[in-house]
PDB file of C-alpha atoms in Angstrom:
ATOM      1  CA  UNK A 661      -7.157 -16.987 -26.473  1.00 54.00           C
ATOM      2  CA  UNK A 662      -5.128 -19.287 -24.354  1.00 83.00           C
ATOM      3  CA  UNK A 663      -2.558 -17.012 -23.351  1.00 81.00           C
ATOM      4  CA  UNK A 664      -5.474 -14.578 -22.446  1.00 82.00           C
ATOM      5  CA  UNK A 665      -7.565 -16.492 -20.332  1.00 84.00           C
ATOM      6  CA  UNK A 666      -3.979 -18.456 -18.675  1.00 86.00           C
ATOM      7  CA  UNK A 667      -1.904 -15.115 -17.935  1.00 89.00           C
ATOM      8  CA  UNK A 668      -3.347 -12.061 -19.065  1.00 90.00           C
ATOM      9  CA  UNK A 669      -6.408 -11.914 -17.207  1.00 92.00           C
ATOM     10  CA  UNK A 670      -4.875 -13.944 -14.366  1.00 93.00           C
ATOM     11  CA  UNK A 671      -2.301 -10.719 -14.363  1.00 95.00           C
ATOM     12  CA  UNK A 672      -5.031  -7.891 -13.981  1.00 96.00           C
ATOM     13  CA  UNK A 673      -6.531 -10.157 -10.963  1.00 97.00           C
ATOM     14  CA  UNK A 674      -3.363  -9.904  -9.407  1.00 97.00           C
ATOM     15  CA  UNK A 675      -3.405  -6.309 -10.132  1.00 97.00           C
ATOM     16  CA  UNK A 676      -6.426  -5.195  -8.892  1.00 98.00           C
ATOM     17  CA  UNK A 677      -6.190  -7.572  -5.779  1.00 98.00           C
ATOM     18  CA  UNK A 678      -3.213  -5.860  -5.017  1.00 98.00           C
ATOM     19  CA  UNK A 679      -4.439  -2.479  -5.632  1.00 98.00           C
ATOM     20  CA  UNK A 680      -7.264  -3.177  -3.212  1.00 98.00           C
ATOM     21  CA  UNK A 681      -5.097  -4.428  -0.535  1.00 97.00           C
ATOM     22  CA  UNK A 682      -2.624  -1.420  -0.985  1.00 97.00           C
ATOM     23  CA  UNK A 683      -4.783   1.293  -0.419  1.00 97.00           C
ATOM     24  CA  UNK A 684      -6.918  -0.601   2.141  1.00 97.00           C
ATOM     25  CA  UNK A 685      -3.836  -0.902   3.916  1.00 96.00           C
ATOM     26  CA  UNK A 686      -3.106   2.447   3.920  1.00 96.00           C
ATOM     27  CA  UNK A 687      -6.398   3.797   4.484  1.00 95.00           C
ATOM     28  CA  UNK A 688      -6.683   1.743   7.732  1.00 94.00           C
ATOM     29  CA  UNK A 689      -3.239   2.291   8.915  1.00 92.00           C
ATOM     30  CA  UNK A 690      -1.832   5.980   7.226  1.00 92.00           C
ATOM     31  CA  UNK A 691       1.823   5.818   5.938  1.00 89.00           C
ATOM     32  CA  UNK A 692       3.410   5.526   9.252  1.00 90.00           C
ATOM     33  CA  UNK A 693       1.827   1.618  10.371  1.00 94.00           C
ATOM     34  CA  UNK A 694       1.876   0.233  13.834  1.00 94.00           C
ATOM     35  CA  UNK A 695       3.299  -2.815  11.949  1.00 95.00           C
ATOM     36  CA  UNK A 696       6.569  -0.106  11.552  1.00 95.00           C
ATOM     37  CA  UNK A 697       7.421  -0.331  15.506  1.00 94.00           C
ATOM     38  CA  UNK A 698       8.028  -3.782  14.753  1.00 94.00           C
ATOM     39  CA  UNK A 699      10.475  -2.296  12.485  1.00 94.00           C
ATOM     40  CA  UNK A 700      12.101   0.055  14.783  1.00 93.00           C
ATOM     41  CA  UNK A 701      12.629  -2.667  17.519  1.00 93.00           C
ATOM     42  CA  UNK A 702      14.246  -5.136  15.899  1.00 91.00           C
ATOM     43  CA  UNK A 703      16.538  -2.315  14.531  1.00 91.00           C
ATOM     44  CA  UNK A 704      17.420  -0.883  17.870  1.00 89.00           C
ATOM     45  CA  UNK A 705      17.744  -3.972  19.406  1.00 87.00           C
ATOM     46  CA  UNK A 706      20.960  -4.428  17.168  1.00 86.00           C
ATOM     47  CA  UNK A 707      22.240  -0.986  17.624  1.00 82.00           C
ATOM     48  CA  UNK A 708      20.477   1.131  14.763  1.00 86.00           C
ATOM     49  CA  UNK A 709      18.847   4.444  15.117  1.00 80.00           C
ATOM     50  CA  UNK A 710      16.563   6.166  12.894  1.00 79.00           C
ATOM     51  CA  UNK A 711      18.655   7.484   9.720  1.00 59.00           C
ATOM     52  CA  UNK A 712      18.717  10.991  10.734  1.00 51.00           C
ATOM     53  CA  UNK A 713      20.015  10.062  14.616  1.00 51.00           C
ATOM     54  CA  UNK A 714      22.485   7.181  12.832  1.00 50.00           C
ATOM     55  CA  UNK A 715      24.684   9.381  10.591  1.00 49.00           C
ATOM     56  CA  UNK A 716      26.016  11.277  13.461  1.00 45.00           C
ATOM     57  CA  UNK A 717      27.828   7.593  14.731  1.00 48.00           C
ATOM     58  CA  UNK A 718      31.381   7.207  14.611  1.00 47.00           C
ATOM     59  CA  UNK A 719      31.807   3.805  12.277  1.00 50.00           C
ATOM     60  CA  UNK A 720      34.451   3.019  14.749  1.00 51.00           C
ATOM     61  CA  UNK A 721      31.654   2.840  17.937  1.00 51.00           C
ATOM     62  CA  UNK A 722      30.853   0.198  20.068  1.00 50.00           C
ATOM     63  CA  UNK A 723      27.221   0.317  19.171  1.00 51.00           C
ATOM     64  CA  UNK A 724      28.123   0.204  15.203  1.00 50.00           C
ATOM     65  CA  UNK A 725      30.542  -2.878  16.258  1.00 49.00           C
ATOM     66  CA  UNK A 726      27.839  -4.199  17.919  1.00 49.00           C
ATOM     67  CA  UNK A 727      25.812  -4.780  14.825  1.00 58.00           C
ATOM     68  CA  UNK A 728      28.399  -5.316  11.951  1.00 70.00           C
ATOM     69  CA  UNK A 729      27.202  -9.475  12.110  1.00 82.00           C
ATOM     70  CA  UNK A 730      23.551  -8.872  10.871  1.00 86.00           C
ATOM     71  CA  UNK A 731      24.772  -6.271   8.370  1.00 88.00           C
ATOM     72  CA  UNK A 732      27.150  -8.416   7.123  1.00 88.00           C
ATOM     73  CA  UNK A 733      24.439 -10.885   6.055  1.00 91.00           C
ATOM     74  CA  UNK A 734      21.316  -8.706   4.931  1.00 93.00           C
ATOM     75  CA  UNK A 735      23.850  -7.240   3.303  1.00 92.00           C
ATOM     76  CA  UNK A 736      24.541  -9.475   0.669  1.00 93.00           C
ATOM     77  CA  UNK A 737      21.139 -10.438   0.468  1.00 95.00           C
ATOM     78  CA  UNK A 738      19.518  -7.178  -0.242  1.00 93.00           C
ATOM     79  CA  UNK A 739      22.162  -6.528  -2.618  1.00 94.00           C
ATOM     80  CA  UNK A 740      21.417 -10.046  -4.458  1.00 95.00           C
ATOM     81  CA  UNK A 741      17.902  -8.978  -4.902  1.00 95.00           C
ATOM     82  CA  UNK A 742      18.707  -5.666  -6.916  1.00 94.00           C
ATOM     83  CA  UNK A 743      17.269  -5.119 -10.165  1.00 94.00           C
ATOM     84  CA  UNK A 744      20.488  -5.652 -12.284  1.00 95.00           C
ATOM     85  CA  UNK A 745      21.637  -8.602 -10.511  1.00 96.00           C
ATOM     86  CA  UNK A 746      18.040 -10.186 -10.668  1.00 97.00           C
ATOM     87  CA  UNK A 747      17.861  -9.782 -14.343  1.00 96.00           C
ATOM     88  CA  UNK A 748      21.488 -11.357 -15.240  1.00 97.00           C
ATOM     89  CA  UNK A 749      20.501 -13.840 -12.446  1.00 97.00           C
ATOM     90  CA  UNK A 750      17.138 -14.804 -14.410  1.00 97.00           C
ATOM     91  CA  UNK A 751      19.544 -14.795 -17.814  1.00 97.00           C
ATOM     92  CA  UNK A 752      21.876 -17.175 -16.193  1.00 97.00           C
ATOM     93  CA  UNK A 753      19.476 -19.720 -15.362  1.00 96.00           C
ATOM     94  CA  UNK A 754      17.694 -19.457 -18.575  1.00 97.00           C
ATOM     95  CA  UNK A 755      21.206 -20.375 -20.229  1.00 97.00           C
ATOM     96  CA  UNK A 756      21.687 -22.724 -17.669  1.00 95.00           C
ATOM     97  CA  UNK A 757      18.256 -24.445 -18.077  1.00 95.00           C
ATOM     98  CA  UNK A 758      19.284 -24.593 -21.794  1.00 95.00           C
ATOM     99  CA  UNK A 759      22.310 -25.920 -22.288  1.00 95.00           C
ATOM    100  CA  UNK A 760      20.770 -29.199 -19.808  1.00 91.00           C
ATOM    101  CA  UNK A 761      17.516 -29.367 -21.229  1.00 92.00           C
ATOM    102  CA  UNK A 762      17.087 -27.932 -24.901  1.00 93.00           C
ATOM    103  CA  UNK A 763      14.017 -27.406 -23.869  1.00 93.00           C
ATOM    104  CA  UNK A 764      12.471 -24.034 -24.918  1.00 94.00           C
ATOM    105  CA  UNK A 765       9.251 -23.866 -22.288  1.00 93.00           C
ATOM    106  CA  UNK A 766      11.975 -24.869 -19.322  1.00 95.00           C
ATOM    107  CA  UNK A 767      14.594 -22.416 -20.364  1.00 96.00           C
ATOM    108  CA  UNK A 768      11.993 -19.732 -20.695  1.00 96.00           C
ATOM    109  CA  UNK A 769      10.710 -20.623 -17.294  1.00 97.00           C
ATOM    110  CA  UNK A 770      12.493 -17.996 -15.288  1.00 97.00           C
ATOM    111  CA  UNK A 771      12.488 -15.213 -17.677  1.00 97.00           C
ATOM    112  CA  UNK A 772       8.636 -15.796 -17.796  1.00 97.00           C
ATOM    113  CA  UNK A 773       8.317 -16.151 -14.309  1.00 98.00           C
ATOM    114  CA  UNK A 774      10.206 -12.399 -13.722  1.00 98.00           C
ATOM    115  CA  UNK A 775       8.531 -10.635 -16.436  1.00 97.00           C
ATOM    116  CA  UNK A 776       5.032 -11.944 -14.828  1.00 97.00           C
ATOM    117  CA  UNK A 777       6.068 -10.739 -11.720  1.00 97.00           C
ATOM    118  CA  UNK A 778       7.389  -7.345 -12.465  1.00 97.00           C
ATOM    119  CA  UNK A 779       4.211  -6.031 -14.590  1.00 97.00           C
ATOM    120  CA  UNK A 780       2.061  -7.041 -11.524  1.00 98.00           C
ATOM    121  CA  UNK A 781       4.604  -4.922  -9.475  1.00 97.00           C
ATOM    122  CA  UNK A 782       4.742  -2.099 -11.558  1.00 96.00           C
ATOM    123  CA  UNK A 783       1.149  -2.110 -12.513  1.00 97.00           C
ATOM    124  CA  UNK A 784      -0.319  -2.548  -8.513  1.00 97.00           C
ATOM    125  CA  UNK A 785       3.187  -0.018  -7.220  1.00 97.00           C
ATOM    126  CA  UNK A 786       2.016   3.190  -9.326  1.00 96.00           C
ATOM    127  CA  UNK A 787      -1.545   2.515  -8.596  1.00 97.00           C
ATOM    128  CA  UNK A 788      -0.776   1.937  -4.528  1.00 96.00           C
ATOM    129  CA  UNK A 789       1.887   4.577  -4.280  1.00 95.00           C
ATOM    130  CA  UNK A 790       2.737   4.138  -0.837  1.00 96.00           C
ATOM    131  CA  UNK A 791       5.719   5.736   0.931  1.00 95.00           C
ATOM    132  CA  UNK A 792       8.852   4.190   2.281  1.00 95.00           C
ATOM    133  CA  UNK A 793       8.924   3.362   6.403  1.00 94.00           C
ATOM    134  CA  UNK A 794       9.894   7.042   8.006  1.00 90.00           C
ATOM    135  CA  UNK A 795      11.899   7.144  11.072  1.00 90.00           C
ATOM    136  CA  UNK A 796      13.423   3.837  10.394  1.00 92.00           C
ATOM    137  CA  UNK A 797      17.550   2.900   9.829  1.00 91.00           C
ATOM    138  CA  UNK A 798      18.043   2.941   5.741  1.00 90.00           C
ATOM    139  CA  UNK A 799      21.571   2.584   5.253  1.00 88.00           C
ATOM    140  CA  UNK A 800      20.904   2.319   1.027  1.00 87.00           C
ATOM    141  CA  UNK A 801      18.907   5.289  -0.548  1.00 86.00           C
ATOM    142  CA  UNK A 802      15.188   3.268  -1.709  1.00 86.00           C
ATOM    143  CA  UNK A 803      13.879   3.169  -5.518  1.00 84.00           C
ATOM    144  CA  UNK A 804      11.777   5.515  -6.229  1.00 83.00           C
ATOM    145  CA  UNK A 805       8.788   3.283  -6.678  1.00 86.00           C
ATOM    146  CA  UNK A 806       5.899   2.826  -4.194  1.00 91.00           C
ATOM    147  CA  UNK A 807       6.979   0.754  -1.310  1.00 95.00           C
ATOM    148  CA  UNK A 808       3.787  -1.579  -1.735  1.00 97.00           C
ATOM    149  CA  UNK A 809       4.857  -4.170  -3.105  1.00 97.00           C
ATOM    150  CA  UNK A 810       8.057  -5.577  -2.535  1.00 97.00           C
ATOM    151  CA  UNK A 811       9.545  -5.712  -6.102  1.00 96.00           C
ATOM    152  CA  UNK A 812      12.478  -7.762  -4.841  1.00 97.00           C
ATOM    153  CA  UNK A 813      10.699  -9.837  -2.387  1.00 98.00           C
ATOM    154  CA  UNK A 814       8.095 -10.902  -5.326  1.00 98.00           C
ATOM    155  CA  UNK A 815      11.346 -11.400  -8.090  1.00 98.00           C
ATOM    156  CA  UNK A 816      13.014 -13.782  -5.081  1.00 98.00           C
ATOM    157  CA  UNK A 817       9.945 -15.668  -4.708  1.00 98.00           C
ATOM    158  CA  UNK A 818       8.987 -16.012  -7.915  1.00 98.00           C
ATOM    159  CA  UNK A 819      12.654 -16.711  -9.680  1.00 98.00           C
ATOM    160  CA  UNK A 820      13.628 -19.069  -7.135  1.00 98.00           C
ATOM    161  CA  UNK A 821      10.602 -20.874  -7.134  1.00 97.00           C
ATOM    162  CA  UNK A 822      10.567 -21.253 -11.047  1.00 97.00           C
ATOM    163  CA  UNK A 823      14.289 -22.834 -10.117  1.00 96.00           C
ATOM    164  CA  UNK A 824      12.568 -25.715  -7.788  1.00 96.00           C
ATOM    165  CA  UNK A 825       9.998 -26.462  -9.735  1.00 95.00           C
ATOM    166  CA  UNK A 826      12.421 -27.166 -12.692  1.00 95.00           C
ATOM    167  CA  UNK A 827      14.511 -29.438 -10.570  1.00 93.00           C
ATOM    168  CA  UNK A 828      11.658 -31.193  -9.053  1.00 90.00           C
ATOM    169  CA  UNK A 829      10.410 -31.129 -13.251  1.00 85.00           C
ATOM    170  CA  UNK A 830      14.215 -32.932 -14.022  1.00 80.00           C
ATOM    171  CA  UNK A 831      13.772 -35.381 -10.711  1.00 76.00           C
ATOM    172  CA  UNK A 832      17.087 -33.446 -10.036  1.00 73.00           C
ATOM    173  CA  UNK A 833      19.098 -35.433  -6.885  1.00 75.00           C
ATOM    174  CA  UNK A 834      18.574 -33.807  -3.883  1.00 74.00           C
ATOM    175  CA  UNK A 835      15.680 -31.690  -5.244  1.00 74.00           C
ATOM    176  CA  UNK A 836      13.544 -32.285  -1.863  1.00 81.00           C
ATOM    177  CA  UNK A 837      16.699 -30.581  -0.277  1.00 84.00           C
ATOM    178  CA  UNK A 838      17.073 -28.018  -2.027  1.00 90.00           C
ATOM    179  CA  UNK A 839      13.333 -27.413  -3.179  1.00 90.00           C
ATOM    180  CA  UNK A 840      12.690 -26.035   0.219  1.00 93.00           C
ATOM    181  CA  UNK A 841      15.559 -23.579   0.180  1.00 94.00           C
ATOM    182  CA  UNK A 842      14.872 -22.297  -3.455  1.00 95.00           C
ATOM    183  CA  UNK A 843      11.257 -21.709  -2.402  1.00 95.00           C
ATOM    184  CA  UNK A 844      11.366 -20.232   1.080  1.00 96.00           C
ATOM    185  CA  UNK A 845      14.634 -20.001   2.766  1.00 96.00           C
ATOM    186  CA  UNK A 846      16.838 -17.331   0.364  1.00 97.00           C
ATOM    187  CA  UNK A 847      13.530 -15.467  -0.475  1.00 98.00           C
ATOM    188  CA  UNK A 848      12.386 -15.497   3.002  1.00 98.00           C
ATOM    189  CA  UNK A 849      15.836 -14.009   4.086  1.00 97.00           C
ATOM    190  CA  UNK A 850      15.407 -11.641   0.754  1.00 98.00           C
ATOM    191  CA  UNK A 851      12.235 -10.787   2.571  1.00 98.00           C
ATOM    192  CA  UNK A 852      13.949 -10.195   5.896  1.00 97.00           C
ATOM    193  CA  UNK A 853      17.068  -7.972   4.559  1.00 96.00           C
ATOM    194  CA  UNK A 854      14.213  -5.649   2.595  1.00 97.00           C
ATOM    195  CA  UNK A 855      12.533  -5.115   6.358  1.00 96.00           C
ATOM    196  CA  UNK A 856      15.495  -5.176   8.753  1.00 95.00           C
ATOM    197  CA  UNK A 857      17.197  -2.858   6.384  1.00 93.00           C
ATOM    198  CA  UNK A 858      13.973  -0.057   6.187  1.00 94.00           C
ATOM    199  CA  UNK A 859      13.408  -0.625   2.918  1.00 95.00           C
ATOM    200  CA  UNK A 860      10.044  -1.677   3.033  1.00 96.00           C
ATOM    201  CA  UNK A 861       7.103  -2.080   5.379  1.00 97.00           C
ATOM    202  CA  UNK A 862       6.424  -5.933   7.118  1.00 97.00           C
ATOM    203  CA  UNK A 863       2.807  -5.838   4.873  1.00 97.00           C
ATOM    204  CA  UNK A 864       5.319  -4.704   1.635  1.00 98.00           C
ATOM    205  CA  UNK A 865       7.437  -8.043   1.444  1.00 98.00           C
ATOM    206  CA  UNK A 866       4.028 -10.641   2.434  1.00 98.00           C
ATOM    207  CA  UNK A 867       2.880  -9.172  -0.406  1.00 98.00           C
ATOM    208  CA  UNK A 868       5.379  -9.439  -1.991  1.00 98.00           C
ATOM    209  CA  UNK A 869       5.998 -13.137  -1.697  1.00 98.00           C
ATOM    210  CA  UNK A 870       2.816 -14.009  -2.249  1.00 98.00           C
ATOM    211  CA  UNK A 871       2.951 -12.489  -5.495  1.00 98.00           C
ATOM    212  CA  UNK A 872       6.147 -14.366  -6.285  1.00 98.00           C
ATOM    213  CA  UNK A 873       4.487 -17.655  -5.111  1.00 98.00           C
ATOM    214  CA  UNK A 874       1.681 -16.937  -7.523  1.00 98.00           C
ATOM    215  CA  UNK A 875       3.676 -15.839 -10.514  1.00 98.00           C
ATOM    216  CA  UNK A 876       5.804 -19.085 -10.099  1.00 98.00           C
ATOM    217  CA  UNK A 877       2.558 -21.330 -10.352  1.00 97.00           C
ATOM    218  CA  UNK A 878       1.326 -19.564 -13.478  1.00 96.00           C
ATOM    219  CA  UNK A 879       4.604 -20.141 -15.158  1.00 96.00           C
ATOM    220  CA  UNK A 880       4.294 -23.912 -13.867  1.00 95.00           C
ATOM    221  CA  UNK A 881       1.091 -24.294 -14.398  1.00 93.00           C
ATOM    222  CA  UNK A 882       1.376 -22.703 -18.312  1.00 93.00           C
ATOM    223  CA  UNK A 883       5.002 -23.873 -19.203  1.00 92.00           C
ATOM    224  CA  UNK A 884       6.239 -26.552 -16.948  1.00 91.00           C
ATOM    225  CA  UNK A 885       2.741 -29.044 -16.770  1.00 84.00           C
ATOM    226  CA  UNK A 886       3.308 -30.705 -19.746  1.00 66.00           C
TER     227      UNK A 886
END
Protein backbone atom coordinates (compact mmCIF):
# COMPACT_ATOMS: atom_id res chain seq x y z
CA UNK A 1 0.00 0.00 0.00
CA UNK A 2 2.93 2.22 0.62
CA UNK A 3 4.59 1.86 -2.52
CA UNK A 4 1.10 2.59 -4.12
CA UNK A 5 0.07 5.60 -2.59
CA UNK A 6 4.27 6.95 -2.56
CA UNK A 7 5.07 6.12 -6.39
CA UNK A 8 2.51 4.44 -8.22
CA UNK A 9 -0.19 6.79 -8.12
CA UNK A 10 2.25 9.71 -7.85
CA UNK A 11 3.48 8.13 -11.46
CA UNK A 12 -0.03 8.20 -13.27
CA UNK A 13 -0.30 12.03 -11.95
CA UNK A 14 2.71 12.68 -13.70
CA UNK A 15 1.30 10.90 -16.58
CA UNK A 16 -1.78 12.37 -17.11
CA UNK A 17 -0.39 15.93 -16.24
CA UNK A 18 1.84 15.43 -18.93
CA UNK A 19 -0.58 14.08 -21.30
CA UNK A 20 -2.70 17.16 -20.73
CA UNK A 21 0.03 19.54 -21.28
CA UNK A 22 1.19 17.63 -24.50
CA UNK A 23 -1.73 17.79 -26.44
CA UNK A 24 -2.77 21.22 -25.09
CA UNK A 25 0.38 22.26 -26.41
CA UNK A 26 -0.15 21.05 -29.57
CA UNK A 27 -3.63 21.89 -29.98
CA UNK A 28 -2.82 25.59 -29.29
CA UNK A 29 0.29 25.74 -31.25
CA UNK A 30 0.09 22.71 -34.29
CA UNK A 31 3.41 20.76 -34.77
CA UNK A 32 5.33 23.55 -36.22
CA UNK A 33 5.38 26.16 -32.72
CA UNK A 34 6.28 29.78 -32.81
CA UNK A 35 8.51 28.68 -29.86
CA UNK A 36 10.52 26.73 -33.07
CA UNK A 37 11.80 30.26 -34.60
CA UNK A 38 13.53 30.51 -31.47
CA UNK A 39 15.03 27.41 -32.67
CA UNK A 40 15.92 28.43 -36.08
CA UNK A 41 17.67 31.69 -34.86
CA UNK A 42 19.90 30.60 -32.58
CA UNK A 43 20.86 27.95 -35.24
CA UNK A 44 21.51 30.38 -38.00
CA UNK A 45 23.08 32.69 -35.96
CA UNK A 46 25.99 30.05 -35.69
CA UNK A 47 25.99 29.11 -39.27
CA UNK A 48 23.30 26.20 -39.54
CA UNK A 49 20.63 25.85 -42.09
CA UNK A 50 17.66 23.77 -42.09
CA UNK A 51 18.80 19.96 -42.70
CA UNK A 52 17.70 19.78 -46.17
CA UNK A 53 19.63 23.37 -47.19
CA UNK A 54 22.78 22.07 -44.74
CA UNK A 55 23.79 18.82 -46.50
CA UNK A 56 24.64 20.58 -49.63
CA UNK A 57 27.78 22.50 -47.41
CA UNK A 58 31.20 21.72 -48.10
CA UNK A 59 32.58 20.53 -44.37
CA UNK A 60 35.57 22.47 -45.40
CA UNK A 61 33.37 26.09 -45.58
CA UNK A 62 33.79 29.07 -43.81
CA UNK A 63 30.29 29.01 -42.49
CA UNK A 64 30.76 25.18 -41.19
CA UNK A 65 34.23 26.58 -39.60
CA UNK A 66 32.37 29.13 -38.24
CA UNK A 67 30.38 26.91 -35.97
CA UNK A 68 32.68 23.85 -35.21
CA UNK A 69 33.09 25.57 -31.26
CA UNK A 70 29.36 25.05 -30.23
CA UNK A 71 29.29 21.66 -31.96
CA UNK A 72 32.15 20.65 -30.32
CA UNK A 73 30.41 21.04 -26.94
CA UNK A 74 26.62 20.02 -27.50
CA UNK A 75 28.27 17.49 -28.95
CA UNK A 76 29.45 15.61 -26.21
CA UNK A 77 26.62 16.48 -24.27
CA UNK A 78 23.87 15.17 -26.38
CA UNK A 79 25.84 12.18 -26.87
CA UNK A 80 26.24 11.75 -22.87
CA UNK A 81 22.55 11.79 -22.58
CA UNK A 82 21.89 8.72 -24.99
CA UNK A 83 20.03 5.87 -23.83
CA UNK A 84 22.99 3.36 -23.54
CA UNK A 85 25.30 5.66 -21.96
CA UNK A 86 22.52 6.82 -19.42
CA UNK A 87 21.83 3.34 -18.36
CA UNK A 88 25.67 2.20 -17.73
CA UNK A 89 25.94 5.77 -16.29
CA UNK A 90 22.97 5.01 -13.71
CA UNK A 91 24.85 1.33 -13.17
CA UNK A 92 28.03 3.05 -12.39
CA UNK A 93 26.81 5.15 -9.74
CA UNK A 94 24.74 2.51 -8.24
CA UNK A 95 28.15 0.48 -7.88
CA UNK A 96 29.71 3.47 -6.91
CA UNK A 97 27.11 4.40 -4.21
CA UNK A 98 27.73 0.79 -3.01
CA UNK A 99 30.97 0.07 -2.57
CA UNK A 100 30.98 3.73 -0.15
CA UNK A 101 27.87 3.20 1.50
CA UNK A 102 26.58 -0.54 1.74
CA UNK A 103 23.65 0.93 1.81
CA UNK A 104 20.90 -0.75 -0.29
CA UNK A 105 18.12 2.35 -0.45
CA UNK A 106 21.31 4.79 -1.49
CA UNK A 107 22.75 2.47 -4.04
CA UNK A 108 19.33 1.91 -5.50
CA UNK A 109 18.81 5.61 -5.59
CA UNK A 110 19.72 6.24 -9.18
CA UNK A 111 18.47 3.17 -10.73
CA UNK A 112 15.10 4.10 -9.02
CA UNK A 113 15.29 7.50 -9.91
CA UNK A 114 15.74 6.45 -13.99
CA UNK A 115 13.28 3.76 -14.03
CA UNK A 116 10.67 6.44 -12.42
CA UNK A 117 11.51 8.70 -14.94
CA UNK A 118 11.44 6.65 -18.05
CA UNK A 119 7.80 4.99 -17.46
CA UNK A 120 6.48 8.62 -17.06
CA UNK A 121 8.29 9.28 -20.45
CA UNK A 122 7.18 6.44 -22.20
CA UNK A 123 3.76 6.36 -20.75
CA UNK A 124 2.97 10.52 -21.41
CA UNK A 125 5.43 10.14 -25.17
CA UNK A 126 2.98 7.45 -26.85
CA UNK A 127 -0.01 9.13 -25.46
CA UNK A 128 1.33 12.90 -26.69
CA UNK A 129 2.87 11.70 -29.90
CA UNK A 130 4.17 14.83 -31.05
CA UNK A 131 6.54 15.29 -34.01
CA UNK A 132 10.14 16.32 -34.09
CA UNK A 133 10.93 20.37 -34.92
CA UNK A 134 10.66 20.48 -39.04
CA UNK A 135 12.80 22.83 -40.87
CA UNK A 136 15.33 22.90 -38.17
CA UNK A 137 19.44 21.74 -38.38
CA UNK A 138 19.46 17.85 -37.05
CA UNK A 139 22.81 16.72 -37.61
CA UNK A 140 21.86 13.05 -35.61
CA UNK A 141 18.78 11.12 -37.03
CA UNK A 142 15.94 11.51 -33.71
CA UNK A 143 14.37 8.32 -31.81
CA UNK A 144 11.50 7.40 -32.98
CA UNK A 145 9.49 8.35 -29.95
CA UNK A 146 7.23 11.43 -29.60
CA UNK A 147 9.28 14.50 -29.18
CA UNK A 148 7.12 15.55 -26.01
CA UNK A 149 8.90 14.86 -23.55
CA UNK A 150 12.43 15.11 -23.49
CA UNK A 151 13.50 11.53 -22.49
CA UNK A 152 17.09 12.68 -22.04
CA UNK A 153 16.43 15.99 -20.60
CA UNK A 154 14.11 14.20 -17.78
CA UNK A 155 17.02 11.08 -17.30
CA UNK A 156 19.73 14.23 -16.83
CA UNK A 157 17.60 15.85 -14.38
CA UNK A 158 16.51 13.21 -12.60
CA UNK A 159 19.98 10.98 -12.44
CA UNK A 160 22.00 13.85 -11.60
CA UNK A 161 19.84 15.09 -9.11
CA UNK A 162 19.55 11.61 -7.31
CA UNK A 163 23.66 12.13 -7.39
CA UNK A 164 23.34 15.57 -5.20
CA UNK A 165 21.03 14.58 -3.05
CA UNK A 166 23.23 11.53 -2.07
CA UNK A 167 26.20 13.73 -1.49
CA UNK A 168 24.35 16.32 0.35
CA UNK A 169 22.74 12.71 2.23
CA UNK A 170 26.84 11.71 2.95
CA UNK A 171 27.65 15.63 4.01
CA UNK A 172 30.09 14.90 1.06
CA UNK A 173 33.00 17.99 1.03
CA UNK A 174 32.23 20.36 -1.35
CA UNK A 175 28.64 19.09 -1.84
CA UNK A 176 27.22 22.88 -1.93
CA UNK A 177 29.70 23.10 -4.96
CA UNK A 178 28.94 20.60 -6.68
CA UNK A 179 25.14 20.18 -5.65
CA UNK A 180 24.39 23.03 -7.93
CA UNK A 181 26.16 21.58 -10.94
CA UNK A 182 24.69 17.98 -10.51
CA UNK A 183 21.23 19.58 -10.33
CA UNK A 184 21.16 22.30 -12.95
CA UNK A 185 24.28 23.06 -14.76
CA UNK A 186 25.11 19.51 -16.88
CA UNK A 187 21.29 18.89 -17.21
CA UNK A 188 20.59 22.36 -18.13
CA UNK A 189 23.36 22.13 -20.88
CA UNK A 190 21.77 18.41 -21.59
CA UNK A 191 18.71 20.52 -22.06
CA UNK A 192 20.42 23.02 -24.33
CA UNK A 193 22.38 20.40 -26.73
CA UNK A 194 18.69 18.49 -27.18
CA UNK A 195 17.33 22.18 -28.54
CA UNK A 196 20.34 23.74 -30.27
CA UNK A 197 20.84 20.45 -31.94
CA UNK A 198 16.82 20.11 -33.35
CA UNK A 199 16.17 17.40 -31.47
CA UNK A 200 13.44 18.59 -29.58
CA UNK A 201 11.10 21.54 -29.21
CA UNK A 202 12.03 24.50 -26.27
CA UNK A 203 8.42 23.21 -24.43
CA UNK A 204 10.01 19.30 -24.98
CA UNK A 205 13.16 19.70 -22.61
CA UNK A 206 11.03 22.19 -19.67
CA UNK A 207 9.15 19.36 -19.56
CA UNK A 208 11.40 17.43 -19.49
CA UNK A 209 13.34 18.72 -16.54
CA UNK A 210 10.65 19.19 -14.61
CA UNK A 211 9.89 15.69 -14.78
CA UNK A 212 13.45 14.83 -13.80
CA UNK A 213 13.22 17.32 -10.85
CA UNK A 214 10.11 15.50 -9.74
CA UNK A 215 11.26 11.95 -10.19
CA UNK A 216 14.44 12.87 -8.14
CA UNK A 217 12.22 14.07 -5.09
CA UNK A 218 10.12 10.90 -5.11
CA UNK A 219 13.20 8.80 -4.97
CA UNK A 220 14.40 11.24 -2.04
CA UNK A 221 11.52 11.59 -0.55
CA UNK A 222 10.81 7.41 -0.58
CA UNK A 223 14.50 6.15 -0.31
CA UNK A 224 16.84 8.79 0.84
CA UNK A 225 14.52 10.52 4.01
CA UNK A 226 15.34 8.17 6.40
Amino acid sequence: MSLLRTVVLPALGAIAVLTAAGRTIRLLDGDDPREDRAVRALQAAFGHLPAEADAALAPGSTRAAAREPVDRVTAPLSWYSGVPQTIANGALWCGVTWVLTRDRRAAAAPAAALALETACFVAAAALVRRPRPSGVWRPEHPHATSSFPSGHTAAAFALHGTLADLLDRRGARGARLVGPLLRCGVPGAIAFSRVYRGQHHISDTVAGALLGIWSAAVVRRTLLSS
